Coordinates of N, CA and C in Angstrom, one line a residue:
X1 N 10.6 -8.6 20.3 CA 10.3 -7.4 19.5 C 11.4 -7.2 18.5
X2 N 12.5 -7.7 18.5 CA 13.4 -7.8 17.4 C 13.8 -6.4 16.9
X3 N 14.8 -6.5 15.9 CA 15.3 -5.2 15.3 C 14.5 -4.9 14.0
X4 N 15.2 -4.3 13.1 CA 14.6 -3.9 11.9 C 14.0 -5.1 11.1
X5 N 12.9 -4.9 10.6 CA 12.3 -6.0 9.7 C 11.7 -7.1 10.5
X6 N 11.7 -7.1 11.8 CA 11.1 -8.2 12.6 C 9.6 -8.0 12.7
X7 N 8.9 -9.1 12.5 CA 7.5 -9.1 12.5 C 6.9 -9.4 13.9
X8 N 7.8 -9.6 14.9 CA 7.3 -10.0 16.2 C 6.7 -8.8 16.9
X9 N 7.0 -7.6 16.5 CA 6.4 -6.4 17.3 C 5.1 -6.0 16.8
X10 N 4.7 -6.5 15.7 CA 3.3 -6.2 15.2 C 2.2 -6.9 15.9
X11 N 1.2 -6.2 16.2 CA 0.1 -6.8 17.0 C -1.1 -7.1 16.0
X12 N -1.7 -8.2 16.1 CA -2.8 -8.5 15.3 C -2.6 -8.7 13.9
X13 N -1.4 -9.2 13.5 CA -1.0 -9.3 12.1 C -1.5 -10.6 11.5
X14 N -2.2 -11.4 12.2 CA -2.6 -12.7 11.7 C -3.7 -12.7 10.7
X15 N -4.5 -11.6 10.7 CA -5.6 -11.5 9.8 C -5.2 -11.0 8.4
X16 N -5.8 -11.6 7.4 CA -5.5 -11.2 6.0 C -6.1 -9.8 5.7
X17 N -5.7 -9.2 4.6 CA -6.2 -8.0 4.2 C -7.7 -8.1 3.8
X18 N -8.0 -9.2 3.1 CA -9.4 -9.4 2.7 C -10.3 -9.6 3.9
X19 N -9.9 -10.3 4.9 CA -10.8 -10.4 6.1 C -11.0 -9.0 6.8
X20 N -9.9 -8.2 6.8 CA -10.0 -6.9 7.4 C -10.9 -6.0 6.6
X21 N -10.8 -6.1 5.3 CA -11.8 -5.3 4.4 C -13.2 -5.7 4.6
X22 N -13.5 -7.0 4.8 CA -14.8 -7.5 5.1 C -15.4 -6.9 6.4
X23 N -14.5 -6.9 7.5 CA -14.9 -6.4 8.7 C -15.2 -4.9 8.6
X24 N -14.4 -4.2 7.8 CA -14.6 -2.7 7.6 C -15.9 -2.5 6.9
X25 N -16.3 -3.3 5.9 CA -17.5 -3.1 5.2 C -18.7 -3.3 6.2
X26 N -18.6 -4.4 7.0 CA -19.7 -4.6 8.0 C -19.8 -3.4 9.0
X27 N -18.7 -2.9 9.4 CA -18.7 -1.7 10.3 C -19.3 -0.5 9.6
X28 N -19.0 -0.4 8.3 CA -19.6 0.7 7.6 C -21.1 0.7 7.5
X29 N -21.6 -0.5 7.3 CA -23.0 -0.7 7.2 C -23.7 -0.4 8.6
X30 N -23.1 -0.9 9.7 CA -23.6 -0.6 11.0 C -23.6 0.9 11.3
X31 N -22.5 1.6 10.9 CA -22.4 3.0 11.1 C -23.5 3.7 10.3
X32 N -23.7 3.3 9.1 CA -24.8 3.9 8.3 C -26.1 3.8 9.0
X33 N -26.4 2.6 9.5 CA -27.7 2.4 10.2 C -27.8 3.4 11.4
X34 N -26.8 3.5 12.2 CA -26.8 4.4 13.3 C -26.9 5.8 12.9
X35 N -26.3 6.2 11.8 CA -26.4 7.5 11.3 C -27.9 7.8 10.9
X36 N -28.6 6.9 10.3 CA -30.0 7.0 10.0 C -30.9 7.2 11.3
X37 N -30.5 6.4 12.3 CA -31.2 6.6 13.6 C -31.0 8.0 14.2
X38 N -29.8 8.4 14.1 CA -29.4 9.7 14.7 C -30.2 10.8 13.9
X39 N -30.2 10.7 12.6 CA -31.0 11.7 11.8 C -32.5 11.7 12.1
X40 N -33.0 10.4 12.4 CA -34.4 10.3 12.8 C -34.6 11.1 14.1
X41 N -33.8 10.8 15.1 CA -33.9 11.5 16.3 C -33.8 13.0 16.1
X42 N -32.9 13.5 15.3 CA -32.7 14.9 15.1 C -33.9 15.5 14.4
X43 N -34.5 14.8 13.5 CA -35.7 15.4 12.8 C -36.9 15.5 13.7
X44 N -37.0 14.6 14.7 CA -38.2 14.6 15.6 C -38.0 15.5 16.8
X45 N -36.8 15.8 17.2 CA -36.6 16.5 18.4 C -35.8 17.8 18.2
X46 N -36.0 18.9 19.0 CA -35.1 20.0 18.9 C -33.7 19.7 19.5
X47 N -32.8 20.5 19.1 CA -31.4 20.3 19.5 C -31.2 20.4 21.0
X48 N -32.0 21.2 21.6 CA -31.8 21.5 23.1 C -32.5 20.5 23.9
X49 N -33.3 19.6 23.3 CA -34.1 18.6 24.1 C -34.1 17.3 23.5
X50 N -32.9 16.7 23.3 CA -32.7 15.3 22.8 C -32.9 14.3 23.8
X51 N -33.6 13.2 23.5 CA -33.8 12.1 24.5 C -32.4 11.4 24.7
X52 N -32.4 10.7 25.8 CA -31.1 10.0 26.2 C -30.8 8.9 25.1
X53 N -31.8 8.4 24.4 CA -31.5 7.4 23.4 C -30.6 7.9 22.3
X54 N -30.7 9.2 22.0 CA -29.9 9.8 21.0 C -28.4 9.7 21.4
X55 N -28.1 10.0 22.6 CA -26.7 10.0 23.1 C -26.2 8.6 23.2
X56 N -27.0 7.6 23.5 CA -26.6 6.2 23.5 C -26.2 5.8 22.1
X57 N -27.1 6.1 21.1 CA -26.8 5.8 19.7 C -25.5 6.5 19.3
X58 N -25.3 7.7 19.7 CA -24.1 8.5 19.3 C -22.8 7.8 19.8
X59 N -22.9 7.3 21.1 CA -21.7 6.6 21.7 C -21.4 5.3 21.0
X60 N -22.5 4.6 20.6 CA -22.3 3.3 19.8 C -21.6 3.6 18.5
X61 N -22.1 4.7 17.8 CA -21.5 5.1 16.5 C -20.1 5.5 16.7
X62 N -19.7 6.2 17.7 CA -18.3 6.7 17.9 C -17.4 5.5 18.2
X63 N -17.9 4.5 18.9 CA -17.2 3.3 19.2 C -16.9 2.5 17.9
X64 N -18.0 2.4 17.1 CA -17.8 1.6 15.8 C -16.8 2.4 14.9
X65 N -16.9 3.7 14.9 CA -15.9 4.5 14.1 C -14.5 4.3 14.6
X66 N -14.3 4.2 15.8 CA -13.0 4.0 16.4 C -12.5 2.6 15.9
X67 N -13.3 1.6 16.0 CA -12.9 0.3 15.5 C -12.6 0.3 14.1
X68 N -13.4 1.0 13.3 CA -13.2 1.1 11.8 C -11.9 1.8 11.6
X69 N -11.5 2.8 12.3 CA -10.2 3.5 12.1 C -9.1 2.6 12.4
X70 N -9.2 1.8 13.4 CA -8.1 0.9 13.7 C -7.9 -0.2 12.7
X71 N -9.1 -0.7 12.1 CA -9.0 -1.7 11.1 C -8.4 -1.1 9.8
X72 N -8.8 0.2 9.5 CA -8.3 0.9 8.3 C -6.8 1.0 8.4
X73 N -6.4 1.4 9.6 CA -4.9 1.5 9.8 C -4.2 0.2 9.6
X74 N -4.8 -0.9 10.1 CA -4.2 -2.2 9.9 C -4.1 -2.6 8.4
X75 N -5.1 -2.2 7.7 CA -5.2 -2.5 6.3 C -4.1 -1.7 5.6
X76 N -3.9 -0.5 5.9 CA -2.9 0.4 5.3 C -1.5 -0.2 5.6
X77 N -1.2 -0.5 6.9 CA 0.1 -1.0 7.2 C 0.4 -2.4 6.6
X78 N -0.7 -3.2 6.5 CA -0.5 -4.5 5.9 C -0.2 -4.4 4.4
X79 N -0.9 -3.5 3.8 CA -0.7 -3.3 2.3 C 0.7 -2.6 2.1
X80 N 1.2 -1.8 3.0 CA 2.5 -1.3 2.8 C 3.6 -2.3 3.0
X81 N 3.3 -3.3 3.8 CA 4.3 -4.3 4.1 C 4.4 -5.4 3.0
X82 N 3.4 -5.4 2.1 CA 3.4 -6.4 1.1 C 4.6 -6.0 0.1
X83 N 5.5 -6.9 -0.1 CA 6.6 -6.6 -1.0 C 6.2 -7.0 -2.4
X84 N 6.5 -6.2 -3.4 CA 6.3 -6.5 -4.8 C 7.5 -7.1 -5.4
X85 N 7.4 -8.2 -5.9 CA 8.6 -8.9 -6.5 C 9.0 -8.1 -7.8
X86 N 10.3 -8.0 -7.9 CA 10.8 -7.3 -9.1 C 10.7 -8.2 -10.3
X87 N 10.5 -7.7 -11.5 CA 10.3 -8.5 -12.7 C 11.6 -8.8 -13.3
X88 N 12.6 -8.0 -13.2 CA 13.9 -8.2 -13.8 C 14.8 -9.2 -12.9
X89 N 14.5 -9.2 -11.6 CA 15.3 -10.1 -10.7 C 16.7 -9.7 -10.4
X90 N 17.1 -8.5 -10.9 CA 18.5 -8.1 -10.7 C 18.6 -7.6 -9.2
X91 N 19.6 -8.1 -8.5 CA 19.8 -7.5 -7.1 C 20.5 -6.2 -7.3
X92 N 20.2 -5.2 -6.3 CA 20.9 -3.9 -6.3 C 22.2 -4.1 -5.6
X93 N 23.2 -3.6 -6.2 CA 24.6 -3.6 -5.7 C 24.9 -2.2 -5.2
X94 N 25.1 -2.0 -3.9 CA 25.4 -0.7 -3.3 C 26.9 -0.3 -3.6
X95 N 27.3 0.9 -3.0 CA 28.6 1.4 -3.3 C 29.7 0.5 -2.6
X96 N 29.3 -0.4 -1.7 CA 30.3 -1.2 -1.1 C 30.5 -2.5 -1.8
X97 N 29.7 -2.7 -2.8 CA 29.7 -4.0 -3.6 C 28.9 -5.1 -3.0
X98 N 28.0 -4.7 -2.1 CA 27.1 -5.7 -1.5 C 25.8 -5.7 -2.2
X99 N 25.3 -7.0 -2.5 CA 24.0 -7.1 -3.2 C 22.9 -7.1 -2.2
X100 N 21.9 -6.3 -2.4 CA 20.8 -6.2 -1.5 C 19.5 -6.3 -2.3
X101 N 18.4 -6.5 -1.6 CA 17.1 -6.6 -2.2 C 16.4 -5.2 -2.2
X102 N 17.1 -4.2 -1.7 CA 16.5 -2.9 -1.5 C 16.4 -2.2 -2.9
X103 N 15.2 -1.6 -3.2 CA 15.0 -1.0 -4.5 C 15.3 0.5 -4.4
X104 N 16.0 1.0 -5.4 CA 16.1 2.5 -5.5 C 14.9 3.1 -6.2
X105 N 14.3 4.1 -5.6 CA 13.1 4.7 -6.2 C 13.3 6.0 -6.8
X106 N 14.5 6.5 -6.8 CA 14.8 7.9 -7.4 C 14.6 7.8 -8.9
X107 N 13.9 8.7 -9.5 CA 13.7 8.6 -10.9 C 14.9 8.9 -11.7
X108 N 15.8 9.8 -11.2 CA 17.0 10.1 -11.9 C 17.9 8.8 -11.9
X109 N 17.9 8.1 -10.8 CA 18.7 6.9 -10.8 C 18.2 5.8 -11.8
X110 N 16.9 5.7 -11.8 CA 16.3 4.7 -12.7 C 16.5 5.1 -14.1
X111 N 16.4 6.4 -14.4 CA 16.6 6.8 -15.8 C 18.1 6.6 -16.3
X112 N 19.0 6.9 -15.3 CA 20.4 6.7 -15.7 C 20.7 5.2 -15.9
X113 N 20.1 4.3 -15.0 CA 20.3 2.9 -15.2 C 19.7 2.4 -16.5
X114 N 18.6 2.9 -16.9 CA 18.0 2.5 -18.1 C 18.8 2.9 -19.3
X115 N 19.3 4.1 -19.2 CA 20.2 4.7 -20.3 C 21.5 3.8 -20.4
X116 N 22.1 3.5 -19.3 CA 23.3 2.6 -19.3 C 23.0 1.2 -19.8
X117 N 21.9 0.7 -19.4 CA 21.5 -0.7 -20.0 C 21.3 -0.6 -21.5
X118 N 20.7 0.4 -22.0 CA 20.5 0.5 -23.5 C 21.9 0.7 -24.2
X119 N 22.8 1.5 -23.6 CA 24.0 1.7 -24.1 C 24.9 0.4 -24.2
X120 N 24.8 -0.4 -23.1 CA 25.5 -1.6 -23.1 C 25.0 -2.6 -24.1
X121 N 23.6 -2.6 -24.2 CA 23.0 -3.6 -25.2 C 23.3 -3.1 -26.6
X122 N 23.4 -1.9 -26.9 CA 23.8 -1.4 -28.2 C 25.2 -1.8 -28.5
X123 N 26.1 -1.6 -27.5 CA 27.5 -2.0 -27.7 C 27.6 -3.5 -27.9
X124 N 27.0 -4.3 -27.1 CA 27.1 -5.7 -27.2 C 26.4 -6.2 -28.5
X125 N 25.3 -5.6 -28.8 CA 24.6 -6.0 -30.0 C 25.4 -5.6 -31.2
X126 N 26.1 -4.5 -31.2 CA 26.9 -4.1 -32.3 C 28.1 -5.0 -32.5
X127 N 28.6 -5.4 -31.4 CA 29.8 -6.4 -31.5 C 29.3 -7.7 -32.1
X128 N 28.1 -8.2 -31.6 CA 27.6 -9.4 -32.1 C 27.4 -9.4 -33.6
X129 N 26.8 -8.3 -34.1 CA 26.5 -8.1 -35.5 C 27.8 -8.1 -36.3
X130 N 28.8 -7.4 -35.8 CA 30.1 -7.4 -36.6 C 30.7 -8.8 -36.7
X131 N 30.6 -9.5 -35.6 CA 31.2 -10.9 -35.6 C 30.4 -11.7 -36.6
X132 N 29.1 -11.6 -36.7 CA 28.3 -12.4 -37.6 C 28.7 -12.0 -39.0
X133 N 28.9 -10.7 -39.3 CA 29.3 -10.3 -40.6 C 30.7 -10.8 -41.0
X134 N 31.6 -10.8 -40.0 CA 32.9 -11.3 -40.4 C 32.9 -12.8 -40.6
X135 N 32.1 -13.5 -39.9 CA 32.0 -15.0 -40.1 C 31.5 -15.3 -41.5
X136 N 30.5 -14.5 -42.0 CA 29.9 -14.7 -43.3 C 30.9 -14.4 -44.4
X137 N 31.8 -13.5 -44.2 CA 32.8 -13.2 -45.2 C 33.8 -14.3 -45.4
X138 N 34.1 -15.0 -44.3 CA 35.1 -16.1 -44.4 C 34.7 -17.3 -45.2

């Protein structure tokens, strides 16, 4: 079962998200068919005198809905575990000077980093332009 980040504790993680979504679609179609059968029973019989077949269909529908919920939960957890690669490739350096792959999601932090990057590029770009101008004068 491992510590943080260990995949050994997850159960049934071998299926892909696409396969899970296909199973969810097939369960949805089966549930829809059962809903139609239940509506048919309800339209032909009064509520106080339902045949036993109605309750059998209802139990099947509830079992399928339970399976669908578990598959939906697996899809959600699998999609949360998919890591999105950063486009800039810069590692995050925490306050201890350690580089990590953890991403900071606070908007104020992202805005301040973007402002700092722009300021640095303006400063570096300004220095480069001045050096080019001084080389041309010589």
